[in-house]
GROMACS .gro file of C-alpha atoms in nm:
model
  277
    1MET     CA    1  -7.202   2.678   0.924
    2ARG     CA    2  -7.182   2.833   1.236
    3MET     CA    3  -7.420   3.107   1.281
    4VAL     CA    4  -7.732   2.800   1.192
    5VAL     CA    5  -7.550   2.594   1.528
    6GLY     CA    6  -7.534   2.952   1.699
    7LEU     CA    7  -7.168   2.986   1.760
    8ASP     CA    8  -7.177   3.289   1.531
    9ARG     CA    9  -7.492   3.543   1.527
   10PRO     CA   10  -7.514   3.697   1.174
   11SER     CA   11  -7.515   4.089   1.082
   12ALA     CA   12  -7.859   4.055   0.985
   13GLY     CA   13  -8.121   3.812   0.900
   14ALA     CA   14  -8.179   3.425   1.146
   15ALA     CA   15  -8.015   3.159   1.024
   16LEU     CA   16  -8.297   2.861   1.039
   17VAL     CA   17  -8.401   2.482   1.036
   18GLY     CA   18  -8.702   2.333   0.924
   19GLY     CA   19  -8.821   2.700   1.032
   20ARG     CA   20  -8.644   2.696   1.337
   21ARG     CA   21  -8.331   2.827   1.541
   22TYR     CA   22  -8.116   2.600   1.658
   23ALA     CA   23  -8.101   2.719   1.989
   24GLU     CA   24  -8.468   2.647   1.969
   25PHE     CA   25  -8.405   2.284   1.967
   26ARG     CA   26  -8.428   2.078   2.304
   27HIS     CA   27  -8.230   1.795   2.150
   28PRO     CA   28  -8.027   1.977   1.883
   29LEU     CA   29  -7.782   1.680   1.790
   30ARG     CA   30  -8.072   1.470   1.666
   31GLU     CA   31  -8.184   1.749   1.381
   32VAL     CA   32  -7.845   1.900   1.302
   33GLY     CA   33  -7.527   1.738   1.340
   34ALA     CA   34  -7.166   1.905   1.252
   35LEU     CA   35  -6.854   1.853   1.230
   36LEU     CA   36  -6.671   2.201   1.217
   37ASP     CA   37  -6.383   2.173   1.432
   38ALA     CA   38  -6.263   1.828   1.480
   39LYS     CA   39  -5.978   1.915   1.750
   40ALA     CA   40  -6.273   2.037   1.925
   41VAL     CA   41  -6.252   1.752   2.147
   42HIS     CA   42  -6.118   1.699   2.530
   43PRO     CA   43  -5.773   1.575   2.441
   44GLY     CA   44  -5.725   1.360   2.764
   45ARG     CA   45  -6.079   1.183   2.711
   46SER     CA   46  -6.113   0.861   2.512
   47ALA     CA   47  -6.292   0.837   2.171
   48ARG     CA   48  -6.555   0.684   2.346
   49ARG     CA   49  -6.600   0.875   2.680
   50HIS     CA   50  -6.627   1.200   2.411
   51LEU     CA   51  -6.976   1.082   2.226
   52LEU     CA   52  -7.069   0.936   2.560
   53ALA     CA   53  -7.071   1.307   2.693
   54MET     CA   54  -7.257   1.407   2.345
   55ALA     CA   55  -7.491   1.141   2.410
   56ARG     CA   56  -7.573   1.207   2.759
   57SER     CA   57  -7.609   1.560   2.743
   58ASN     CA   58  -7.830   1.536   2.431
   59GLY     CA   59  -8.040   1.186   2.594
   60ILE     CA   60  -7.963   0.924   2.318
   61ALA     CA   61  -7.890   0.597   2.383
   62ALA     CA   62  -7.562   0.503   2.484
   63GLY     CA   63  -7.561   0.169   2.309
   64ARG     CA   64  -7.525   0.410   1.944
   65VAL     CA   65  -7.198   0.591   2.057
   66GLU     CA   66  -7.059   0.163   1.947
   67GLU     CA   67  -7.305   0.235   1.591
   68VAL     CA   68  -7.100   0.518   1.544
   69LEU     CA   69  -6.773   0.390   1.618
   70GLY     CA   70  -6.811   0.090   1.456
   71LEU     CA   71  -6.966   0.294   1.141
   72VAL     CA   72  -6.657   0.514   1.110
   73GLY     CA   73  -6.410   0.253   1.187
   74LEU     CA   74  -6.288   0.387   1.512
   75GLU     CA   75  -6.421   0.049   1.682
   76GLU     CA   76  -6.062  -0.067   1.765
   77VAL     CA   77  -5.898   0.251   1.967
   78ALA     CA   78  -6.253   0.362   2.090
   79GLY     CA   79  -6.048   0.328   2.437
   80LYS     CA   80  -5.755   0.549   2.305
   81ARG     CA   81  -5.689   0.915   2.387
   82ALA     CA   82  -5.825   1.163   2.155
   83GLY     CA   83  -5.517   1.373   2.164
   84SER     CA   84  -5.371   1.095   2.070
   85PHE     CA   85  -5.519   1.070   1.740
   86SER     CA   86  -5.385   1.096   1.360
   87LEU     CA   87  -5.542   1.442   1.180
   88GLY     CA   88  -5.765   1.189   0.989
   89MET     CA   89  -5.838   1.001   1.326
   90GLY     CA   90  -5.996   1.294   1.486
   91GLN     CA   91  -6.182   1.411   1.152
   92ARG     CA   92  -6.355   1.028   1.172
   93LEU     CA   93  -6.413   1.122   1.555
   94GLY     CA   94  -6.604   1.396   1.464
   95ILE     CA   95  -6.808   1.248   1.166
   96ALA     CA   96  -6.885   1.030   1.437
   97GLY     CA   97  -7.032   1.259   1.652
   98ALA     CA   98  -7.173   1.475   1.404
   99LEU     CA   99  -7.407   1.134   1.334
  100LEU     CA  100  -7.437   1.011   1.691
  101GLY     CA  101  -7.800   1.196   1.659
  102ASP     CA  102  -7.918   1.010   1.380
  103PRO     CA  103  -8.006   1.389   1.229
  104GLY     CA  104  -8.162   1.508   0.891
  105VAL     CA  105  -7.926   1.788   0.880
  106LEU     CA  106  -7.535   1.731   0.862
  107LEU     CA  107  -7.327   2.025   0.802
  108PHE     CA  108  -6.909   1.843   0.723
  109ASP     CA  109  -6.697   2.149   0.665
  110GLU     CA  110  -6.370   2.008   0.514
  111PRO     CA  111  -6.472   1.664   0.649
  112VAL     CA  112  -6.139   1.509   0.426
  113ASN     CA  113  -5.934   1.690   0.506
  114GLY     CA  114  -5.657   1.479   0.611
  115LEU     CA  115  -5.773   1.180   0.534
  116ASP     CA  116  -5.613   0.909   0.321
  117PRO     CA  117  -5.756   0.811  -0.028
  118ASP     CA  118  -5.951   0.483   0.158
  119GLY     CA  119  -6.079   0.739   0.363
  120VAL     CA  120  -6.161   0.997   0.158
  121LEU     CA  121  -6.349   0.762  -0.048
  122TRP     CA  122  -6.575   0.646   0.256
  123VAL     CA  123  -6.639   0.974   0.318
  124ARG     CA  124  -6.747   1.023  -0.015
  125GLY     CA  125  -6.970   0.706  -0.031
  126LEU     CA  126  -7.107   0.772   0.307
  127MET     CA  127  -7.250   1.142   0.249
  128ARG     CA  128  -7.388   1.017  -0.070
  129SER     CA  129  -7.578   0.764   0.083
  130LEU     CA  130  -7.681   0.974   0.359
  131ALA     CA  131  -7.860   1.189   0.130
  132ALA     CA  132  -7.967   0.960  -0.043
  133GLU     CA  133  -8.150   0.848   0.274
  134GLY     CA  134  -8.335   1.231   0.227
  135ARG     CA  135  -8.111   1.384   0.406
  136THR     CA  136  -7.936   1.762   0.405
  137VAL     CA  137  -7.602   1.711   0.357
  138PHE     CA  138  -7.403   2.104   0.347
  139VAL     CA  139  -7.043   2.090   0.306
  140SER     CA  140  -6.767   2.338   0.245
  141SER     CA  141  -6.471   2.281   0.095
  142HIS     CA  142  -6.158   2.372  -0.090
  143LEU     CA  143  -6.119   2.097  -0.298
  144MET     CA  144  -6.297   2.118  -0.576
  145SER     CA  145  -6.237   1.812  -0.706
  146GLU     CA  146  -6.369   1.590  -0.512
  147MET     CA  147  -6.679   1.760  -0.438
  148GLN     CA  148  -6.732   1.775  -0.809
  149LEU     CA  149  -6.736   1.368  -0.764
  150THR     CA  150  -6.951   1.381  -0.415
  151ALA     CA  151  -7.188   1.744  -0.466
  152ASP     CA  152  -7.514   1.788  -0.616
  153ARG     CA  153  -7.577   2.135  -0.662
  154LEU     CA  154  -7.310   2.435  -0.561
  155VAL     CA  155  -7.311   2.728  -0.329
  156VAL     CA  156  -7.110   2.982  -0.366
  157ILE     CA  157  -7.072   3.272  -0.134
  158GLY     CA  158  -6.887   3.628  -0.134
  159LYS     CA  159  -6.847   3.889   0.037
  160GLY     CA  160  -7.144   3.816   0.183
  161ARG     CA  161  -7.417   3.790  -0.088
  162LEU     CA  162  -7.505   3.429  -0.299
  163ILE     CA  163  -7.280   3.499  -0.662
  164ALA     CA  164  -7.454   3.111  -0.760
  165ASP     CA  165  -7.700   2.837  -0.634
  166ALA     CA  166  -7.730   2.580  -0.895
  167PRO     CA  167  -7.687   2.227  -0.971
  168VAL     CA  168  -7.308   2.147  -1.027
  169ALA     CA  169  -7.361   2.034  -1.384
  170GLU     CA  170  -7.553   2.297  -1.465
  171VAL     CA  171  -7.256   2.552  -1.302
  172ILE     CA  172  -7.012   2.338  -1.541
  173ALA     CA  173  -7.248   2.371  -1.891
  174SER     CA  174  -7.275   2.737  -1.841
  175SER     CA  175  -6.894   2.730  -1.812
  176SER     CA  176  -6.687   2.912  -2.132
  177ARG     CA  177  -6.438   2.696  -2.084
  178ASN     CA  178  -6.672   2.441  -2.274
  179ALA     CA  179  -6.575   2.333  -2.615
  180VAL     CA  180  -6.645   2.074  -2.925
  181ARG     CA  181  -6.235   2.024  -3.041
  182VAL     CA  182  -6.300   1.917  -3.400
  183ARG     CA  183  -5.988   1.711  -3.620
  184SER     CA  184  -6.082   1.691  -4.020
  185PRO     CA  185  -5.775   1.667  -4.338
  186ARG     CA  186  -6.035   1.951  -4.395
  187ALA     CA  187  -6.074   2.126  -4.106
  188ALA     CA  188  -6.096   2.520  -4.331
  189GLU     CA  189  -6.469   2.423  -4.527
  190LEU     CA  190  -6.623   2.313  -4.191
  191ALA     CA  191  -6.487   2.625  -3.978
  192ALA     CA  192  -6.606   2.833  -4.312
  193ARG     CA  193  -6.961   2.603  -4.273
  194LEU     CA  194  -6.978   2.691  -3.902
  195GLU     CA  195  -6.975   3.069  -4.082
  196GLU     CA  196  -7.200   3.064  -4.220
  197VAL     CA  197  -7.486   2.869  -4.112
  198HIS     CA  198  -7.394   2.966  -3.724
  199GLY     CA  199  -7.266   3.284  -3.757
  200ALA     CA  200  -6.940   3.172  -3.545
  201VAL     CA  201  -6.683   3.353  -3.573
  202VAL     CA  202  -6.322   3.130  -3.720
  203ARG     CA  203  -6.003   3.269  -3.595
  204GLY     CA  204  -5.683   3.159  -3.606
  205GLY     CA  205  -5.736   3.220  -4.015
  206PRO     CA  206  -5.781   3.440  -4.306
  207ALA     CA  207  -6.249   3.335  -4.231
  208GLY     CA  208  -6.306   3.545  -3.972
  209GLY     CA  209  -6.423   3.905  -3.803
  210GLY     CA  210  -6.703   4.065  -3.672
  211ALA     CA  211  -6.895   3.909  -3.388
  212GLY     CA  212  -7.060   3.544  -3.369
  213ARG     CA  213  -7.454   3.507  -3.336
  214GLY     CA  214  -7.505   3.391  -2.999
  215GLY     CA  215  -7.123   3.334  -2.842
  216VAL     CA  216  -7.017   3.088  -3.178
  217GLU     CA  217  -6.645   3.067  -3.233
  218ALA     CA  218  -6.451   2.823  -3.417
  219VAL     CA  219  -6.061   2.883  -3.325
  220ARG     CA  220  -5.807   2.723  -3.585
  221VAL     CA  221  -5.545   2.614  -3.366
  222SER     CA  222  -5.396   2.399  -3.686
  223ALA     CA  223  -5.489   2.301  -4.035
  224GLU     CA  224  -5.642   1.987  -3.937
  225GLU     CA  225  -5.801   2.083  -3.568
  226LEU     CA  226  -6.015   2.319  -3.411
  227VAL     CA  227  -6.193   2.451  -3.082
  228VAL     CA  228  -6.584   2.516  -3.142
  229THR     CA  229  -6.763   2.699  -2.863
  230GLY     CA  230  -7.114   2.824  -2.826
  231LEU     CA  231  -7.243   2.514  -3.015
  232PRO     CA  232  -7.339   2.171  -2.872
  233VAL     CA  233  -7.112   1.855  -2.990
  234ASP     CA  234  -7.437   1.729  -3.187
  235ARG     CA  235  -7.482   2.097  -3.383
  236VAL     CA  236  -7.079   2.053  -3.478
  237GLY     CA  237  -7.112   1.685  -3.620
  238TRP     CA  238  -7.471   1.791  -3.791
  239ALA     CA  239  -7.242   2.089  -3.969
  240ALA     CA  240  -6.945   1.881  -4.062
  241PHE     CA  241  -7.223   1.603  -4.196
  242GLU     CA  242  -7.369   1.806  -4.428
  243ALA     CA  243  -7.098   1.993  -4.556
  244GLY     CA  244  -6.931   1.611  -4.650
  245VAL     CA  245  -6.624   1.677  -4.456
  246PRO     CA  246  -6.479   1.423  -4.310
  247LEU     CA  247  -6.379   1.343  -3.943
  248LEU     CA  248  -6.126   1.214  -3.747
  249GLU     CA  249  -6.142   1.350  -3.413
  250LEU     CA  250  -6.479   1.489  -3.282
  251ARG     CA  251  -6.450   1.532  -2.916
  252GLU     CA  252  -6.630   1.730  -2.640
  253GLU     CA  253  -6.403   1.911  -2.393
  254ARG     CA  254  -6.598   1.997  -2.057
  255ALA     CA  255  -6.476   2.221  -1.799
  256SER     CA  256  -6.385   2.113  -1.430
  257LEU     CA  257  -6.583   2.247  -1.113
  258GLU     CA  258  -6.219   2.452  -1.035
  259GLU     CA  259  -6.298   2.600  -1.340
  260ALA     CA  260  -6.602   2.722  -1.324
  261TYR     CA  261  -6.579   2.807  -1.023
  262MET     CA  262  -6.267   3.020  -1.027
  263GLU     CA  263  -6.466   3.144  -1.330
  264LEU     CA  264  -6.732   3.260  -1.105
  265THR     CA  265  -6.580   3.436  -0.818
  266GLY     CA  266  -6.237   3.580  -1.073
  267THR     CA  267  -5.938   3.571  -0.812
  268SER     CA  268  -6.062   3.678  -0.531
  269VAL     CA  269  -5.949   3.564  -0.194
  270GLU     CA  270  -6.242   3.625  -0.045
  271TYR     CA  271  -6.480   3.426  -0.214
  272GLY     CA  272  -6.572   3.094  -0.046
  273ALA     CA  273  -6.811   2.802  -0.206
  274GLY     CA  274  -6.992   2.509  -0.029
  275VAL     CA  275  -7.154   2.254  -0.180
  276ARG     CA  276  -7.445   2.029  -0.087
  277ALA     CA  277  -7.433   1.657  -0.180
   0.00000   0.00000   0.00000
């Protein structure tokens, strides 16, 4: 993100926005809005004066300042010094600065940091509404559970290399933690059917052994319960129907984005993730 706005220089290559370097824009805030450090505000300036200074330097009408103050909920404290703001209020001011030029590209680094639950919900709705307007919203966050509710696409970069760039739903679907949980008084018969038809490896019981076709596995958790991986829930249900096995429970268990992310990156602390709304 810092390379995009020209604060850091890449060791190779170039960061472009719409085919142009950030430094080439005459009025950059109209092209790219960024919240990278909510503390990057003169503590002695009021929120209004801070935004007015940004507006003047980018040819933005002063009236826009009042608009964004209202949008982020700071209109009642606009005259107070930014140095007295709480962490959450500082985040809101940073978001106001990013929105000031009404740009088509927005960069947010940890935008919900310091916000209360209502504030988190507001940021989530704001980012999705901005994306729905056709803007590019790029978000860096360590809160995978929040990003699962917000983002459309996940980008994972580790040690300077791209590890993943795919829709969030696709990343979650590819996780090995996805499974189908089945409960039946005849679970052993279903396990045998899955082994026969789908080549499943059956574990936790006498049946099974060897390698399953297509990575299908059925784990006998108890006498009445199986956990099946490598098959979608409808095919497990159909196998039970064909075998005449009654089902007490048939439930799909999906990995969380956090689980899928950890599976992608392992335990390395050198990895970071960004998500695009």
